[in-house]
Amino acid sequence: MTEPLVERMRSFGTTIFAEMTSLAVRTGAINLGQGFPDQGGPDGMLERAVEAIRAGENQYPPGPGVPELRRAVAEQRRDRYGLAYDPDGEVLVTVGATEAIAAAILALAGPGDEVVVFEPYYDSYAAMIALAGAVRRPVTLRPEGGRFAFDPDELRAAITPRTRLVLVNSPHNPVGTVFTRAELESIAEVCRDHDLTAVTDEVYEYLTFDGVEHVPLASLEGMRERTVAISSAGKTFSATGWKVGWITAPAAHVRAVQTVKQFLTYTSSAPYQRAVAHALTEELPWVEGLRTSLQAKRDRLVAGLEAAGFTVHRPQGTYFVQADIRPLGFADGLELARALPEKAGVVAVPTQVFYDHAEAGAPFLRFAFCKRDPVIDEAVDRLAALR
């Protein structure tokens, strides 16, 4: 019998998150691999979801999203960034950011088109580009000067007549870089010069540290009309299982993405949309408390990893720390990640799986710090056995 999986998807297999989570379950290891918090979101948001369910809001909501949430998203972009979007035509609610990414790529890139991505990248990007029949053109983030950064000349060299999209993730998963205004301007210049659309994954927009500012690419000159911006409630409100995301973009881009989205999921949970609308308007002080807490957790994990012998790159945002394994005598992050649950009772994710050029990420493991302090403390105590 012939292989049932289509050729363009055969290189993907089981995700690294499924593999590492399975190892955690089998070994009883502490899971610092996958980026989900072990504490819930704001009580007011949770209560709104319960109220909506009990009130009978359990059928299909409007395809673009409930009006209340679309208005809240538009107000958030206006109040936080000075960006004006019409909630009736320039906001689209999606099943998390992952569906937004999928629908945007499938709508805006086709067979033979090229999509520039900054590697390492969230693994969904590669899969969606493959499903579209498009081609990845990676630009590598390298750990120079204490943070992972790209070379603007390398970005310019990645552009060809086939380039259609530039996919930008800031704050960046998995390396924790928050692109500076100067870095974003170099991306914007390339987009303007070559008439490209930018798709921006901004799900960690609130989770930046040490006074570092998240700047939306759409806020730069000439970029609002060519940017599809994506965010979600999952990371902002510690509700990753709710899968409520959204897109803000010019009306023509929203129509294009919705054309695809309607045949993927059509719509998403009405009660959760109501609750997230409440959270965006009423629970932002809670989010600031989360950000402060996560910064302290980051520092806690960084100190513990350094004490265990890793060289650590302190992130400017997100949930994740990059730890260089070479000072401990290891060279291959994938090999170590598969051995770590048995060796130390901790699960991490090998960063190399997020690269096209895997050798660039081979020395690194990604650890998540969105956990309770006792969990972090126990994990670093176990990792001390590696010395």
Tab-separated table of C-alpha atoms in Angstrom:
chain	number	residue	atom	x	y	z
A	1	MET	CA	0.000	0.000	0.000
A	2	THR	CA	1.297	3.477	-0.810
A	3	GLU	CA	2.180	5.933	1.946
A	4	PRO	CA	-1.122	7.685	2.864
A	5	LEU	CA	0.451	10.951	4.049
A	6	VAL	CA	0.985	13.479	1.263
A	7	GLU	CA	4.620	14.016	0.346
A	8	ARG	CA	4.835	17.642	1.436
A	9	MET	CA	3.977	16.650	5.039
A	10	ARG	CA	6.153	13.537	5.393
A	11	SER	CA	9.058	15.362	6.998
A	12	PHE	CA	6.963	16.538	9.967
A	13	GLY	CA	5.882	13.475	11.960
A	14	THR	CA	5.027	13.788	15.662
A	15	THR	CA	5.692	17.208	17.147
A	16	ILE	CA	8.518	17.605	19.626
A	17	PHE	CA	5.963	18.751	22.211
A	18	ALA	CA	4.053	15.468	21.987
A	19	GLU	CA	7.283	13.493	22.219
A	20	MET	CA	8.571	15.383	25.255
A	21	THR	CA	5.207	15.377	27.033
A	22	SER	CA	4.991	11.614	26.537
A	23	LEU	CA	8.447	11.279	28.093
A	24	ALA	CA	7.346	13.408	31.054
A	25	VAL	CA	4.284	11.225	31.639
A	26	ARG	CA	6.220	7.970	31.283
A	27	THR	CA	9.083	8.987	33.572
A	28	GLY	CA	7.317	11.272	36.023
A	29	ALA	CA	9.743	14.048	35.090
A	30	ILE	CA	8.982	17.736	35.702
A	31	ASN	CA	7.771	19.165	32.395
A	32	LEU	CA	9.544	22.448	31.618
A	33	GLY	CA	9.180	21.723	27.927
A	34	GLN	CA	5.748	22.893	26.800
A	35	GLY	CA	4.717	26.508	27.335
A	36	PHE	CA	1.600	26.281	29.460
A	37	PRO	CA	1.218	27.826	32.931
A	38	ASP	CA	0.196	25.729	35.912
A	39	GLN	CA	-2.012	28.452	37.394
A	40	GLY	CA	-5.303	29.820	36.048
A	41	GLY	CA	-6.350	33.173	34.655
A	42	PRO	CA	-8.196	36.062	36.323
A	43	ASP	CA	-11.255	35.082	38.353
A	44	GLY	CA	-13.469	37.665	36.661
A	45	MET	CA	-12.716	36.163	33.241
A	46	LEU	CA	-13.376	32.630	34.445
A	47	GLU	CA	-16.686	33.673	35.989
A	48	ARG	CA	-17.760	35.348	32.732
A	49	ALA	CA	-17.225	32.056	30.886
A	50	VAL	CA	-19.333	30.171	33.437
A	51	GLU	CA	-22.079	32.793	33.264
A	52	ALA	CA	-22.142	32.643	29.475
A	53	ILE	CA	-22.438	28.852	29.493
A	54	ARG	CA	-25.266	28.952	32.039
A	55	ALA	CA	-26.986	31.691	30.073
A	56	GLY	CA	-27.194	29.359	27.091
A	57	GLU	CA	-24.500	30.869	24.851
A	58	ASN	CA	-23.490	27.434	23.618
A	59	GLN	CA	-24.315	27.548	19.914
A	60	TYR	CA	-22.382	28.882	16.927
A	61	PRO	CA	-21.388	32.515	17.349
A	62	PRO	CA	-20.900	34.728	14.272
A	63	GLY	CA	-18.130	33.527	11.984
A	64	PRO	CA	-15.951	36.643	12.405
A	65	GLY	CA	-16.326	36.453	16.190
A	66	VAL	CA	-18.799	37.891	18.696
A	67	PRO	CA	-19.098	41.679	18.241
A	68	GLU	CA	-18.212	42.307	21.878
A	69	LEU	CA	-14.808	40.632	21.469
A	70	ARG	CA	-14.070	42.276	18.127
A	71	ARG	CA	-14.767	45.670	19.696
A	72	ALA	CA	-12.532	44.836	22.671
A	73	VAL	CA	-9.669	43.815	20.370
A	74	ALA	CA	-10.011	47.014	18.331
A	75	GLU	CA	-10.011	49.091	21.521
A	76	GLN	CA	-6.923	47.255	22.809
A	77	ARG	CA	-4.958	48.011	19.623
A	78	ARG	CA	-6.070	51.653	19.757
A	79	ASP	CA	-5.441	52.242	23.456
A	80	ARG	CA	-2.133	50.380	23.717
A	81	TYR	CA	-0.536	51.141	20.360
A	82	GLY	CA	-2.490	53.976	18.732
A	83	LEU	CA	-3.619	51.700	15.884
A	84	ALA	CA	-7.192	52.152	14.624
A	85	TYR	CA	-9.116	49.110	13.342
A	86	ASP	CA	-12.772	48.791	12.416
A	87	PRO	CA	-14.172	45.947	14.557
A	88	ASP	CA	-16.724	45.138	11.868
A	89	GLY	CA	-14.245	44.574	9.030
A	90	GLU	CA	-10.672	44.651	10.296
A	91	VAL	CA	-10.827	42.198	13.234
A	92	LEU	CA	-11.282	38.429	12.930
A	93	VAL	CA	-11.548	36.006	15.861
A	94	THR	CA	-9.801	32.649	15.393
A	95	VAL	CA	-9.304	29.349	17.216
A	96	GLY	CA	-6.146	30.505	18.933
A	97	ALA	CA	-3.144	32.093	17.284
A	98	THR	CA	-2.236	28.815	15.598
A	99	GLU	CA	-5.364	28.863	13.437
A	100	ALA	CA	-4.751	32.537	12.695
A	101	ILE	CA	-1.247	31.683	11.473
A	102	ALA	CA	-2.548	28.757	9.416
A	103	ALA	CA	-5.368	30.696	7.815
A	104	ALA	CA	-3.133	33.694	7.064
A	105	ILE	CA	-0.443	31.616	5.373
A	106	LEU	CA	-2.954	29.510	3.427
A	107	ALA	CA	-4.779	32.648	2.307
A	108	LEU	CA	-1.760	34.759	1.395
A	109	ALA	CA	0.855	32.323	0.038
A	110	GLY	CA	0.506	29.701	-2.668
A	111	PRO	CA	2.523	27.011	-4.425
A	112	GLY	CA	6.029	28.206	-5.237
A	113	ASP	CA	5.711	31.436	-3.236
A	114	GLU	CA	8.419	32.097	-0.665
A	115	VAL	CA	7.869	32.978	2.988
A	116	VAL	CA	10.702	34.532	4.984
A	117	VAL	CA	10.867	33.238	8.570
A	118	PHE	CA	13.256	34.025	11.398
A	119	GLU	CA	14.736	30.803	12.713
A	120	PRO	CA	14.369	29.250	15.193
A	121	TYR	CA	10.610	29.404	14.735
A	122	TYR	CA	7.400	28.015	16.217
A	123	ASP	CA	7.023	24.640	14.492
A	124	SER	CA	3.551	25.414	13.162
A	125	TYR	CA	5.064	27.948	10.748
A	126	ALA	CA	6.932	25.302	8.766
A	127	ALA	CA	3.937	22.977	8.616
A	128	MET	CA	1.571	25.689	7.391
A	129	ILE	CA	4.026	26.895	4.748
A	130	ALA	CA	4.302	23.298	3.523
A	131	LEU	CA	0.516	22.894	3.443
A	132	ALA	CA	0.315	26.023	1.296
A	133	GLY	CA	2.855	24.521	-1.095
A	134	ALA	CA	5.101	27.510	-0.418
A	135	VAL	CA	8.836	27.574	0.365
A	136	ARG	CA	10.573	28.662	3.594
A	137	ARG	CA	13.411	31.160	3.380
A	138	PRO	CA	14.999	31.209	6.862
A	139	VAL	CA	16.918	34.127	8.350
A	140	THR	CA	18.889	32.976	11.381
A	141	LEU	CA	18.805	34.624	14.802
A	142	ARG	CA	22.254	34.247	16.346
A	143	PRO	CA	23.231	34.678	20.018
A	144	GLU	CA	25.457	37.714	19.859
A	145	GLY	CA	25.899	40.276	22.601
A	146	GLY	CA	23.681	38.416	25.051
A	147	ARG	CA	20.572	38.234	22.843
A	148	PHE	CA	19.551	36.441	19.680
A	149	ALA	CA	19.485	38.831	16.721
A	150	PHE	CA	19.441	38.778	12.908
A	151	ASP	CA	21.707	40.400	10.365
A	152	PRO	CA	19.721	42.913	8.253
A	153	ASP	CA	21.940	42.091	5.269
A	154	GLU	CA	20.954	38.427	5.581
A	155	LEU	CA	17.304	39.472	5.636
A	156	ARG	CA	17.713	41.522	2.470
A	157	ALA	CA	19.545	38.642	0.787
A	158	ALA	CA	16.639	36.293	1.557
A	159	ILE	CA	14.240	38.318	-0.609
A	160	THR	CA	13.679	37.047	-4.157
A	161	PRO	CA	11.099	37.751	-6.861
A	162	ARG	CA	9.107	34.824	-5.416
A	163	THR	CA	8.879	36.281	-1.880
A	164	ARG	CA	5.304	36.819	-0.795
A	165	LEU	CA	5.291	37.052	3.006
A	166	VAL	CA	7.600	37.908	5.901
A	167	LEU	CA	6.607	36.072	9.077
A	168	VAL	CA	7.696	37.947	12.210
A	169	ASN	CA	7.462	36.684	15.797
A	170	SER	CA	8.198	39.217	18.521
A	171	PRO	CA	8.424	38.684	21.454
A	172	HIS	CA	10.094	35.614	20.006
A	173	ASN	CA	9.433	31.977	20.836
A	174	PRO	CA	11.713	30.146	21.493
A	175	VAL	CA	14.649	32.544	22.078
A	176	GLY	CA	12.920	35.339	24.028
A	177	THR	CA	14.172	38.228	21.900
A	178	VAL	CA	11.991	41.326	21.606
A	179	PHE	CA	12.848	43.015	18.330
A	180	THR	CA	14.017	46.606	18.725
A	181	ARG	CA	12.455	49.450	16.822
A	182	ALA	CA	15.581	49.549	14.627
A	183	GLU	CA	15.279	45.832	13.857
A	184	LEU	CA	11.606	46.227	13.038
A	185	GLU	CA	12.396	49.191	10.812
A	186	SER	CA	14.789	47.025	8.786
A	187	ILE	CA	11.964	44.492	8.325
A	188	ALA	CA	9.519	47.254	7.422
A	189	GLU	CA	11.953	48.690	4.861
A	190	VAL	CA	12.218	45.333	3.123
A	191	CYS	CA	8.424	44.950	3.089
A	192	ARG	CA	7.877	48.432	1.693
A	193	ASP	CA	10.632	48.154	-0.911
A	194	HIS	CA	9.407	44.794	-2.233
A	195	ASP	CA	5.651	45.231	-1.702
A	196	LEU	CA	5.457	42.338	0.777
A	197	THR	CA	2.885	41.467	3.408
A	198	ALA	CA	4.054	40.916	6.982
A	199	VAL	CA	2.340	38.381	9.247
A	200	THR	CA	3.212	39.173	12.859
A	201	ASP	CA	2.826	36.702	15.711
A	202	GLU	CA	2.507	38.876	18.838
A	203	VAL	CA	1.019	36.423	21.340
A	204	TYR	CA	3.551	37.403	24.024
A	205	GLU	CA	2.957	41.131	23.524
A	206	TYR	CA	2.280	41.766	27.238
A	207	LEU	CA	4.995	39.461	28.578
A	208	THR	CA	8.174	41.527	28.264
A	209	PHE	CA	10.694	42.183	31.020
A	210	ASP	CA	13.149	44.743	32.381
A	211	GLY	CA	11.292	47.665	30.810
A	212	VAL	CA	11.696	46.312	27.264
A	213	GLU	CA	8.887	47.577	25.024
A	214	HIS	CA	6.986	45.521	22.476
A	215	VAL	CA	6.535	47.576	19.303
A	216	PRO	CA	3.986	46.288	16.754
A	217	LEU	CA	5.345	46.242	13.220
A	218	ALA	CA	2.024	47.712	12.055
A	219	SER	CA	2.779	50.898	13.997
A	220	LEU	CA	5.749	51.749	11.757
A	221	GLU	CA	5.350	54.037	8.776
A	222	GLY	CA	3.660	52.386	5.822
A	223	MET	CA	3.128	49.077	7.608
A	224	ARG	CA	-0.455	49.146	8.871
A	225	GLU	CA	-1.723	48.590	5.309
A	226	ARG	CA	0.519	45.577	4.774
A	227	THR	CA	0.526	43.819	8.171
A	228	VAL	CA	-1.636	40.962	9.422
A	229	ALA	CA	-1.163	41.073	13.212
A	230	ILE	CA	-1.977	38.023	15.341
A	231	SER	CA	-2.457	37.714	19.089
A	232	SER	CA	-4.432	35.588	21.522
A	233	ALA	CA	-5.824	35.203	25.015
A	234	GLY	CA	-3.856	32.062	25.752
A	235	LYS	CA	-0.605	33.640	26.888
A	236	THR	CA	-1.998	37.007	27.992
A	237	PHE	CA	-4.591	35.532	30.355
A	238	SER	CA	-3.079	32.092	31.109
A	239	ALA	CA	-5.877	30.328	29.248
A	240	THR	CA	-3.991	28.312	26.645
A	241	GLY	CA	-6.702	25.639	26.486
A	242	TRP	CA	-9.410	28.093	25.485
A	243	LYS	CA	-7.900	28.679	22.040
A	244	VAL	CA	-9.205	32.193	21.449
A	245	GLY	CA	-7.075	34.269	19.100
A	246	TRP	CA	-7.545	37.126	16.665
A	247	ILE	CA	-6.251	38.949	13.640
A	248	THR	CA	-6.186	42.688	13.040
A	249	ALA	CA	-5.466	43.774	9.479
A	250	PRO	CA	-6.786	45.875	6.597
A	251	ALA	CA	-10.240	44.783	5.472
A	252	ALA	CA	-9.017	43.128	2.262
A	253	HIS	CA	-6.560	40.982	4.211
A	254	VAL	CA	-9.198	40.044	6.791
A	255	ARG	CA	-11.578	38.993	4.011
A	256	ALA	CA	-8.840	36.839	2.483
A	257	VAL	CA	-8.003	35.151	5.790
A	258	GLN	CA	-11.668	34.650	6.669
A	259	THR	CA	-12.260	32.976	3.309
A	260	VAL	CA	-9.848	30.248	4.417
A	261	LYS	CA	-10.780	30.269	8.099
A	262	GLN	CA	-14.462	29.565	7.385
A	263	PHE	CA	-13.495	26.193	5.930
A	264	LEU	CA	-11.117	25.281	8.748
A	265	THR	CA	-13.253	25.775	11.862
A	266	TYR	CA	-15.868	28.368	10.844
A	267	THR	CA	-16.057	29.719	14.377
A	268	SER	CA	-14.952	29.119	17.964
A	269	SER	CA	-16.392	28.865	21.481
A	270	ALA	CA	-18.971	31.574	22.219
A	271	PRO	CA	-18.664	31.488	26.046
A	272	TYR	CA	-14.889	31.885	25.939
A	273	GLN	CA	-15.151	34.760	23.479
A	274	ARG	CA	-17.452	36.600	25.881
A	275	ALA	CA	-15.043	35.984	28.744
A	276	VAL	CA	-12.018	37.193	26.783
A	277	ALA	CA	-13.884	40.357	25.762
A	278	HIS	CA	-14.355	41.066	29.462
A	279	ALA	CA	-10.696	40.315	30.188
A	280	LEU	CA	-9.369	42.668	27.513
A	281	THR	CA	-11.353	45.552	28.956
A	282	GLU	CA	-11.285	44.797	32.698
A	283	GLU	CA	-8.427	42.458	33.592
A	284	LEU	CA	-5.273	44.173	32.300
A	285	PRO	CA	-4.096	44.980	35.856
A	286	TRP	CA	-4.083	41.208	36.423
A	287	VAL	CA	-1.904	40.848	33.322
A	288	GLU	CA	0.609	43.317	34.727
A	289	GLY	CA	0.763	41.199	37.860
A	290	LEU	CA	1.381	38.146	35.697
A	291	ARG	CA	4.190	39.932	33.863
A	292	THR	CA	5.865	40.908	37.135
A	293	SER	CA	5.508	37.368	38.449
A	294	LEU	CA	6.960	35.862	35.274
A	295	GLN	CA	9.965	38.183	35.391
A	296	ALA	CA	10.719	36.908	38.894
A	297	LYS	CA	10.242	33.310	37.733
A	298	ARG	CA	12.577	33.945	34.820
A	299	ASP	CA	15.252	35.205	37.202
A	300	ARG	CA	14.674	32.219	39.486
A	301	LEU	CA	15.121	29.715	36.660
A	302	VAL	CA	18.096	31.549	35.145
A	303	ALA	CA	19.904	31.519	38.486
A	304	GLY	CA	19.164	27.837	38.966
A	305	LEU	CA	20.312	26.862	35.479
A	306	GLU	CA	23.506	28.859	35.855
A	307	ALA	CA	24.174	27.177	39.200
A	308	ALA	CA	23.685	23.816	37.460
A	309	GLY	CA	26.403	24.715	34.963
A	310	PHE	CA	24.504	25.935	31.907
A	311	THR	CA	25.310	29.171	30.091
A	312	VAL	CA	21.956	30.951	29.979
A	313	HIS	CA	20.639	33.596	27.586
A	314	ARG	CA	18.314	35.781	29.657
A	315	PRO	CA	15.131	36.380	27.635
A	316	GLN	CA	13.555	39.794	27.167
A	317	GLY	CA	10.083	38.273	26.946
A	318	THR	CA	7.908	35.124	26.593
A	319	TYR	CA	7.888	32.037	28.866
A	320	PHE	CA	11.233	30.578	27.814
A	321	VAL	CA	14.942	30.489	28.601
A	322	GLN	CA	17.653	29.282	26.232
A	323	ALA	CA	20.344	27.246	27.993
A	324	ASP	CA	23.653	26.389	26.307
A	325	ILE	CA	24.598	22.795	27.161
A	326	ARG	CA	28.252	22.917	26.070
A	327	PRO	CA	29.708	23.967	29.449
A	328	LEU	CA	28.334	20.688	30.822
A	329	GLY	CA	30.147	18.660	28.179
A	330	PHE	CA	27.187	18.032	25.880
A	331	ALA	CA	26.915	19.023	22.216
A	332	ASP	CA	23.592	17.713	20.871
A	333	GLY	CA	20.456	19.210	22.412
A	334	LEU	CA	18.090	16.651	20.887
A	335	GLU	CA	20.115	13.769	22.266
A	336	LEU	CA	20.292	15.363	25.716
A	337	ALA	CA	16.585	16.273	25.745
A	338	ARG	CA	15.649	12.652	25.099
A	339	ALA	CA	17.966	11.473	27.884
A	340	LEU	CA	17.213	14.225	30.393
A	341	PRO	CA	13.975	12.786	31.864
A	342	GLU	CA	15.828	9.611	32.910
A	343	LYS	CA	19.098	11.357	33.693
A	344	ALA	CA	17.741	14.248	35.778
A	345	GLY	CA	13.942	13.942	35.976
A	346	VAL	CA	13.292	17.107	33.948
A	347	VAL	CA	11.864	17.647	30.458
A	348	ALA	CA	13.125	20.420	28.172
A	349	VAL	CA	12.736	21.020	24.437
A	350	PRO	CA	15.738	20.890	22.068
A	351	THR	CA	15.929	24.193	20.226
A	352	GLN	CA	17.444	22.664	17.088
A	353	VAL	CA	14.065	21.246	16.021
A	354	PHE	CA	12.913	24.813	15.350
A	355	TYR	CA	15.648	25.477	12.769
A	356	ASP	CA	16.138	24.659	9.111
A	357	HIS	CA	19.861	24.891	9.906
A	358	ALA	CA	19.715	22.504	12.871
A	359	GLU	CA	23.397	22.865	13.688
A	360	ALA	CA	22.796	26.474	14.746
A	361	GLY	CA	20.464	25.330	17.515
A	362	ALA	CA	22.191	22.089	18.489
A	363	PRO	CA	23.835	23.466	21.679
A	364	PHE	CA	20.601	24.795	23.204
A	365	LEU	CA	17.690	23.568	25.282
A	366	ARG	CA	14.514	25.565	25.865
A	367	PHE	CA	13.164	25.598	29.427
A	368	ALA	CA	9.778	27.120	30.378
A	369	PHE	CA	9.474	29.217	33.556
A	370	CYS	CA	5.672	29.697	33.548
A	371	LYS	CA	5.398	27.339	36.517
A	372	ARG	CA	4.893	27.646	40.275
A	373	ASP	CA	8.056	28.501	42.205
A	374	PRO	CA	8.288	25.116	44.002
A	375	VAL	CA	8.186	23.366	40.610
A	376	ILE	CA	11.009	25.545	39.287
A	377	ASP	CA	13.048	24.982	42.455
A	378	GLU	CA	12.621	21.217	42.294
A	379	ALA	CA	13.562	21.179	38.615
A	380	VAL	CA	16.815	23.092	39.110
A	381	ASP	CA	17.694	20.907	42.108
A	382	ARG	CA	17.340	17.867	39.856
A	383	LEU	CA	19.355	19.465	37.059
A	384	ALA	CA	22.252	20.003	39.451
A	385	ALA	CA	22.915	16.264	39.031
A	386	LEU	CA	24.276	17.001	35.539
A	387	ARG	CA	27.402	18.704	36.923
